[in-house]
């Protein structure tokens, strides 16, 4: 008698629904600083600054927790303006989500010491209907612990 082959389980990930999402910052974060010369005529020298935070995200009314990352970018002079606060996108090979946000240099500078102190904790954001391969984010907020210690 032949053995039955392994059962294939078609697991299906939940849909990415518009609405209010929650996130939790997990573990250590990285901050990246650099400078690059853009080719072309004329050549332009551009700095870049961004942070990456491992995170877990939960959609509206869902129990499924998505692993992923929050990436926050300070603008460069060559960065085009966008009408959105950021974007949510899914990876193709792994079941994970990523949030990309652009902030002002001043906001990035305000966040940096709180990030270094490990005080940025929860994250919330509003996701809109999918446009092409991303979901626009219309608003977001992040909390920090307030203590007696000066930052």
Coordinates of C-alpha atoms in Angstrom, one line a residue:
X1 CA 0.0 0.0 0.0
X2 CA 1.5 3.4 -1.0
X3 CA 1.9 6.0 1.6
X4 CA 0.0 9.2 1.1
X5 CA 2.2 12.2 0.3
X6 CA 2.5 15.1 2.7
X7 CA -0.6 17.2 2.9
X8 CA -0.3 20.6 1.3
X9 CA -1.7 23.3 3.5
X10 CA -2.6 26.4 1.6
X11 CA -2.2 29.0 4.3
X12 CA -3.7 32.3 3.3
X13 CA -2.5 35.6 4.7
X14 CA -5.2 38.1 5.7
X15 CA -6.0 41.0 3.4
X16 CA -4.4 44.4 3.9
X17 CA -7.5 46.4 4.8
X18 CA -7.7 50.2 4.9
X19 CA -8.2 51.7 8.3
X20 CA -6.4 52.3 11.6
X21 CA -3.4 50.0 12.2
X22 CA -1.2 49.6 15.2
X23 CA 2.5 48.8 15.4
X24 CA 5.0 47.9 18.1
X25 CA 8.7 48.7 17.8
X26 CA 10.7 45.6 18.6
X27 CA 14.4 45.4 19.5
X28 CA 17.3 47.5 18.4
X29 CA 17.0 50.1 15.6
X30 CA 19.6 51.4 13.2
X31 CA 20.3 54.9 12.1
X32 CA 22.1 55.5 8.8
X33 CA 24.0 58.6 7.6
X34 CA 25.7 59.0 4.3
X35 CA 26.5 61.1 1.3
X36 CA 26.5 60.4 -2.4
X37 CA 27.3 62.2 -5.6
X38 CA 24.4 62.0 -8.1
X39 CA 25.7 61.5 -11.7
X40 CA 24.6 63.7 -14.5
X41 CA 25.1 67.3 -15.6
X42 CA 25.5 69.0 -13.3
X43 CA 26.7 66.5 -10.7
X44 CA 24.9 67.0 -7.3
X45 CA 26.1 66.0 -3.9
X46 CA 23.3 64.7 -1.7
X47 CA 23.2 63.6 1.9
X48 CA 20.9 60.9 3.2
X49 CA 19.7 60.1 6.7
X50 CA 17.3 57.3 7.7
X51 CA 16.4 55.0 10.5
X52 CA 15.1 51.4 10.4
X53 CA 13.1 49.9 13.2
X54 CA 11.9 46.3 13.5
X55 CA 8.2 46.2 14.1
X56 CA 5.0 44.2 14.3
X57 CA 1.8 45.4 12.8
X58 CA -1.8 44.6 13.4
X59 CA -4.6 45.7 11.1
X60 CA -8.1 46.9 12.0
X61 CA -10.1 44.2 13.7
X62 CA -7.5 41.5 12.9
X63 CA -5.7 39.1 15.2
X64 CA -2.9 38.4 12.8
X65 CA 0.4 40.1 13.6
X66 CA 2.6 41.0 10.6
X67 CA 6.3 41.1 11.1
X68 CA 8.1 44.0 9.3
X69 CA 10.0 47.3 9.6
X70 CA 9.4 51.0 9.9
X71 CA 11.7 53.1 7.8
X72 CA 11.9 56.8 8.4
X73 CA 13.7 59.1 6.0
X74 CA 14.8 62.7 6.4
X75 CA 14.3 64.6 3.1
X76 CA 17.0 65.5 0.7
X77 CA 16.9 68.5 -1.7
X78 CA 16.2 66.2 -4.6
X79 CA 13.3 64.3 -3.0
X80 CA 10.0 65.0 -4.8
X81 CA 7.1 66.1 -2.6
X82 CA 4.4 63.7 -2.0
X83 CA 0.8 64.2 -0.8
X84 CA 0.9 61.2 1.5
X85 CA 2.5 60.7 5.0
X86 CA 4.1 57.5 3.9
X87 CA 3.4 54.1 2.3
X88 CA 2.8 50.6 3.5
X89 CA 4.0 47.8 1.2
X90 CA 4.2 44.0 1.4
X91 CA 7.2 41.9 0.4
X92 CA 6.9 39.3 -2.3
X93 CA 8.7 36.4 -0.7
X94 CA 8.1 36.7 3.0
X95 CA 4.9 37.4 4.8
X96 CA 6.0 40.8 6.1
X97 CA 4.9 44.4 5.8
X98 CA 7.0 47.6 5.7
X99 CA 6.2 51.2 6.4
X100 CA 8.1 54.0 4.8
X101 CA 7.7 57.5 6.2
X102 CA 9.3 60.8 5.2
X103 CA 9.7 63.4 8.0
X104 CA 11.2 66.8 8.2
X105 CA 14.8 67.2 9.3
X106 CA 13.5 68.8 12.6
X107 CA 11.2 65.9 13.3
X108 CA 14.0 63.4 12.6
X109 CA 16.3 65.3 15.0
X110 CA 13.6 65.3 17.7
X111 CA 13.1 61.5 17.2
X112 CA 16.8 60.5 17.2
X113 CA 17.6 60.9 21.0
X114 CA 14.4 59.1 21.9
X115 CA 15.2 56.3 19.6
X116 CA 18.7 56.1 21.0
X117 CA 17.3 56.0 24.5
X118 CA 14.9 53.1 23.5
X119 CA 11.9 55.2 24.4
X120 CA 9.9 55.0 21.1
X121 CA 7.4 52.3 21.8
X122 CA 4.1 52.1 19.9
X123 CA 3.1 53.3 16.5
X124 CA -0.2 53.9 14.9
X125 CA -1.1 54.8 11.3
X126 CA -4.0 55.1 9.0
X127 CA -3.9 53.1 5.8
X128 CA -5.8 54.0 2.6
X129 CA -7.0 51.9 -0.3
X130 CA -4.2 50.3 -2.3
X131 CA -2.8 52.3 -5.2
X132 CA -0.7 50.2 -7.6
X133 CA 1.6 48.2 -5.4
X134 CA 1.4 50.2 -2.1
X135 CA -1.1 51.5 0.4
X136 CA -0.8 55.2 1.1
X137 CA -0.6 56.3 4.7
X138 CA -2.7 59.3 5.5
X139 CA -1.5 59.9 9.0
X140 CA 0.8 58.4 11.6
X141 CA 1.9 58.9 15.2
X142 CA 4.4 57.4 17.6
X143 CA 4.6 57.5 21.4
X144 CA 7.6 57.9 23.7
X145 CA 8.0 57.2 27.4
X146 CA 8.2 60.4 29.4
X147 CA 10.5 60.2 32.4
X148 CA 12.3 62.5 34.7
X149 CA 15.5 62.1 32.7
X150 CA 16.3 64.8 30.3
X151 CA 16.7 63.8 26.7

